[in-house]
Short mmCIF file of C-alpha atoms and ligand atoms in Angstrom, two decimals:
data_model
loop_
_atom_site.label_atom_id
_atom_site.label_comp_id
_atom_site.label_asym_id
_atom_site.label_seq_id
_atom_site.Cartn_x
_atom_site.Cartn_y
_atom_site.Cartn_z
CA UNK A 548 14.37 -109.14 62.24
CA UNK A 549 17.17 -109.22 60.08
CA UNK A 550 18.36 -106.06 58.29
CA UNK A 551 18.19 -106.65 55.07
CA UNK A 552 21.79 -107.12 52.92
CA UNK A 553 22.76 -104.47 50.17
CA UNK A 554 23.98 -105.92 46.85
CA UNK A 555 26.13 -103.89 44.70
CA UNK A 556 24.93 -105.09 40.89
CA UNK A 557 27.71 -103.59 38.38
CA UNK A 558 29.65 -103.82 35.30
CA UNK A 559 30.20 -101.68 32.11
CA UNK A 560 27.08 -99.39 30.37
CA UNK A 561 25.52 -102.05 27.95
CA UNK A 562 26.41 -105.25 29.71
CA UNK A 563 23.23 -106.07 30.08
CA UNK A 564 22.24 -105.23 33.45
CA UNK A 565 19.31 -104.55 33.29
CA UNK A 566 17.58 -107.70 31.43
CA UNK A 567 19.73 -110.04 33.71
CA UNK A 568 18.27 -108.25 36.64
CA UNK A 569 14.41 -108.42 35.29
CA UNK A 570 15.17 -112.30 35.40
CA UNK A 571 15.71 -112.50 39.23
CA UNK A 572 14.21 -109.77 40.74
CA UNK A 573 11.52 -111.51 41.37
CA UNK A 574 12.84 -114.73 42.47
CA UNK A 575 11.10 -115.16 46.42
CA UNK A 576 13.77 -116.52 47.85
CA UNK A 577 15.56 -113.69 47.37
CA UNK A 578 13.38 -111.04 48.76
CA UNK A 579 14.91 -108.44 47.08
CA UNK A 580 13.91 -104.96 46.30
CA UNK A 581 15.35 -102.39 43.62
CA UNK A 582 17.24 -99.30 44.60
CA UNK A 583 15.22 -96.45 42.40
CA UNK A 584 18.50 -93.90 41.38
CA UNK A 585 18.33 -90.11 40.97
CA UNK A 586 19.73 -89.10 37.52
CA UNK A 587 20.10 -85.66 35.80
CA UNK A 588 20.23 -87.96 32.27
CA UNK A 589 17.17 -86.88 29.96
CA UNK A 590 14.63 -90.41 29.97
CA UNK A 591 14.88 -92.86 27.02
CA UNK A 592 11.74 -93.96 24.90
CA UNK A 593 10.15 -96.49 27.63
CA UNK A 594 12.00 -95.21 30.36
CA UNK A 595 9.29 -94.27 33.51
CA UNK A 596 9.86 -91.31 36.09
CA UNK A 597 9.57 -92.61 39.23
CA UNK A 598 9.98 -96.45 37.92
CA UNK A 599 13.35 -96.70 36.04
CA UNK A 600 15.07 -93.38 37.64
CA UNK A 601 13.80 -90.34 39.47
CA UNK A 602 14.59 -87.92 36.72
CA UNK A 603 15.87 -84.69 38.37
CA UNK A 604 17.26 -81.46 37.37
CA UNK A 605 20.87 -80.77 38.11
CA UNK A 606 19.80 -78.57 40.40
CA UNK A 607 18.07 -81.11 42.39
CA UNK A 608 20.77 -83.68 42.14
CA UNK A 609 23.14 -81.09 43.77
CA UNK A 610 20.77 -80.06 46.79
CA UNK A 611 20.70 -83.89 46.92
CA UNK A 612 24.45 -83.94 47.40
CA UNK A 613 24.46 -80.85 49.97
CA UNK A 614 21.95 -82.22 52.11
CA UNK A 615 23.81 -85.73 52.35
CA UNK A 616 21.11 -87.38 51.04
CA UNK A 617 22.69 -89.64 48.66
CA UNK A 618 24.32 -93.16 49.55
CA UNK A 619 26.80 -92.76 46.80
CA UNK A 620 27.03 -90.82 43.80
CA UNK A 621 29.05 -90.45 40.12
CA UNK A 622 29.24 -88.14 37.22
CA UNK A 623 28.96 -90.80 34.28
CA UNK A 624 29.46 -89.73 30.46
CA UNK A 625 28.18 -85.92 31.35
CA UNK A 626 24.85 -87.17 33.78
CA UNK A 627 24.68 -87.79 37.64
CA UNK A 628 23.74 -90.85 38.55
CA UNK A 629 23.06 -91.10 42.83
CA UNK A 630 21.59 -93.63 45.24
CA UNK A 631 18.81 -92.17 47.53
CA UNK A 632 19.86 -93.58 51.25
CA UNK A 633 16.79 -93.18 53.07
CA UNK A 634 14.81 -95.15 50.62
CA UNK A 635 17.43 -98.15 50.84
CA UNK A 636 17.87 -98.00 54.78
CA UNK A 637 13.80 -98.16 54.82
CA UNK A 638 14.13 -100.97 53.09
CA UNK A 639 16.66 -102.94 54.56
CA UNK A 640 15.23 -102.04 57.98
CA UNK A 641 12.67 -103.90 56.79
CA UNK A 642 14.16 -106.94 56.12
CA UNK A 643 14.53 -106.59 52.13
CA UNK A 644 17.69 -107.07 50.51
CA UNK A 645 18.19 -104.24 48.44
CA UNK A 646 19.72 -104.43 44.91
CA UNK A 647 21.78 -101.00 43.91
CA UNK A 648 22.47 -101.56 39.80
CA UNK A 649 25.20 -98.50 40.03
CA UNK A 650 28.88 -97.80 38.07
CA UNK A 651 31.94 -98.33 39.12
CA UNK A 652 32.44 -95.27 41.31
CA UNK A 653 29.53 -95.41 43.27
CA UNK A 654 30.51 -99.20 43.77
CA UNK A 655 33.82 -98.48 45.19
CA UNK A 656 31.95 -95.75 47.24
CA UNK A 657 29.64 -98.49 48.51
CA UNK A 658 31.50 -101.08 49.46
CA UNK A 659 33.81 -98.29 51.68
CA UNK A 660 31.16 -97.48 53.17
CA UNK A 661 29.10 -100.53 53.87
CA UNK A 662 31.93 -103.34 54.85
CA UNK A 663 29.54 -106.12 54.38
CA UNK A 664 27.77 -105.47 51.11
CA UNK A 665 28.15 -107.99 48.49
CA UNK A 666 29.57 -107.24 45.14
CA UNK A 667 28.81 -108.45 41.78
CA UNK A 668 30.05 -107.50 37.98
CA UNK A 669 28.41 -108.36 35.23
CA UNK A 670 31.24 -108.54 32.52
CA UNK A 671 30.32 -109.13 28.54
CA UNK A 672 32.16 -112.29 26.75
CA UNK A 673 33.89 -109.83 24.66
CA UNK A 674 34.57 -106.17 24.02
CA UNK A 675 33.08 -106.48 20.43
CA UNK A 676 30.25 -107.50 21.84
CA UNK A 677 29.59 -104.83 24.27
CA UNK A 678 30.29 -102.24 21.71
CA UNK A 679 27.68 -104.13 19.67
CA UNK A 680 25.31 -104.01 22.27
CA UNK A 681 25.38 -100.28 23.26
CA UNK A 682 25.67 -99.35 19.53
CA UNK A 683 22.37 -101.42 19.43
CA UNK A 684 20.85 -98.98 21.21
CA UNK A 685 20.54 -96.57 18.72
CA UNK A 686 19.08 -93.83 21.31
CA UNK A 687 22.56 -91.53 21.87
CA UNK A 688 24.95 -89.49 19.56
CA UNK A 689 28.62 -91.55 18.50
CA UNK A 690 30.35 -89.15 20.38
CA UNK A 691 28.30 -90.23 23.87
CA UNK A 692 28.41 -94.01 22.47
CA UNK A 693 32.24 -93.09 22.56
CA UNK A 694 32.76 -91.62 25.59
CA UNK A 695 30.43 -94.61 26.95
CA UNK A 696 32.79 -97.34 25.30
CA UNK A 697 35.65 -95.46 26.70
CA UNK A 698 34.54 -95.48 29.91
CA UNK A 699 33.24 -99.38 29.56
CA UNK A 700 36.95 -100.05 29.01
CA UNK A 701 38.14 -98.73 32.23
CA UNK A 702 35.36 -100.02 33.98
CA UNK A 703 36.30 -103.68 32.74
CA UNK A 704 39.72 -103.30 34.69
CA UNK A 705 38.04 -102.72 37.67
CA UNK A 706 36.79 -105.88 38.14
CA UNK A 707 38.98 -107.40 40.59
CA UNK A 708 37.36 -105.05 43.09
CA UNK A 709 34.32 -107.26 43.17
CA UNK A 710 33.76 -110.03 44.98
CA UNK A 711 32.19 -112.05 42.13
CA UNK A 712 32.69 -111.73 38.17
CA UNK A 713 29.39 -113.01 36.30
CA UNK A 714 29.81 -113.17 32.46
CA UNK A 715 26.46 -112.71 30.16
CA UNK A 716 27.36 -114.87 27.59
CA UNK A 717 23.52 -116.15 27.87
CA UNK A 718 21.34 -113.75 30.10
CA UNK A 719 19.32 -116.76 31.75
CA UNK A 720 22.71 -118.42 32.98
CA UNK A 721 24.39 -114.79 34.05
CA UNK A 722 20.78 -114.68 36.07
CA UNK A 723 20.99 -118.01 37.70
CA UNK A 724 24.32 -117.36 38.77
CA UNK A 725 23.45 -114.05 40.31
CA UNK A 726 20.66 -115.64 41.94
CA UNK A 727 22.67 -118.35 43.65
CA UNK A 728 25.28 -115.91 44.90
CA UNK A 729 22.63 -113.93 46.67
CA UNK A 730 20.91 -116.75 47.81
CA UNK A 731 23.93 -118.23 49.47
CA UNK A 732 25.21 -114.64 50.63
CA UNK A 733 21.46 -114.65 52.21
CA UNK A 734 21.88 -118.26 53.76
CA UNK A 735 25.57 -117.29 54.98
CA UNK A 736 24.41 -113.71 56.90
CA UNK A 737 21.07 -116.14 58.53
CA UNK A 738 23.33 -118.77 59.95
P1 LIG B 2218 22.20 -95.61 31.94
O1 LIG B 2218 22.48 -94.02 31.55
O2 LIG B 2218 22.81 -96.30 30.85
O3 LIG B 2218 20.89 -95.82 32.55
O4 LIG B 2218 23.70 -95.83 32.88
C1 LIG B 2218 24.87 -95.43 32.77
C2 LIG B 2218 25.45 -95.66 34.05
O5 LIG B 2218 25.03 -95.62 35.42
C3 LIG B 2218 24.66 -97.48 34.39
O6 LIG B 2218 26.16 -98.33 34.58
C4 LIG B 2218 24.32 -98.02 35.56
O7 LIG B 2218 24.21 -98.77 36.09
C5 LIG B 2218 24.96 -96.61 36.56
N1 LIG B 2218 23.67 -96.26 37.74
C6 LIG B 2218 22.72 -96.07 37.32
N2 LIG B 2218 22.10 -95.70 38.38
C7 LIG B 2218 23.07 -95.21 39.03
C8 LIG B 2218 23.82 -94.83 40.84
O8 LIG B 2218 22.34 -94.68 41.24
N3 LIG B 2218 24.44 -94.89 40.97
C9 LIG B 2218 25.84 -95.00 40.30
N4 LIG B 2218 26.71 -94.82 40.77
N5 LIG B 2218 25.59 -95.36 38.84
C10 LIG B 2218 24.30 -95.53 38.59
#
């Protein structure tokens, strides 16, 4: 059986990665599985442990780093985020294409380690629109919002490091384009 593809799906915080992902993740042609990350951030309302993230303590996260259990990890606005390696490997060995929805530092680590990873970066139609979306969550204090905005600005400068850049002007269109890119790569890798 052919080993599954690794898809790095990235873009600044608030750009709408989760919304877009939900529109293509169940597309049967793509045979995708979502990699559930580990984070030390507190859950937002509606977030479920083991579904959205594995919510862990700083000690648990640091022990995962020490034991080399993470494919990549990064510190983002005061919290740790990382990809448990064993789960990704298991899914890929089963032939599943695995989607990593991660920020830029982690994405660069993966691209360094997994040379045939497919990388896609989502950009907002404008920075003003991104700010509106980040503020629209209403779940974080102003200080964190400011940090996320500064981070987003730095992250947007890294878009050239990705194979594909897709604009999220319309989430359905962005999802359709992303699905097309992934589908084509699946075809190329099985040719
Ligand atoms: P949020 O707090 O908004 O859920 O996530 C903050 C940022 O961390 C987002 O850009 C999200 O995609 C990213 N992120 C989520 N999981 C991971 C991960 O496992 N590794 C890395 N490097 N970034 C992640």
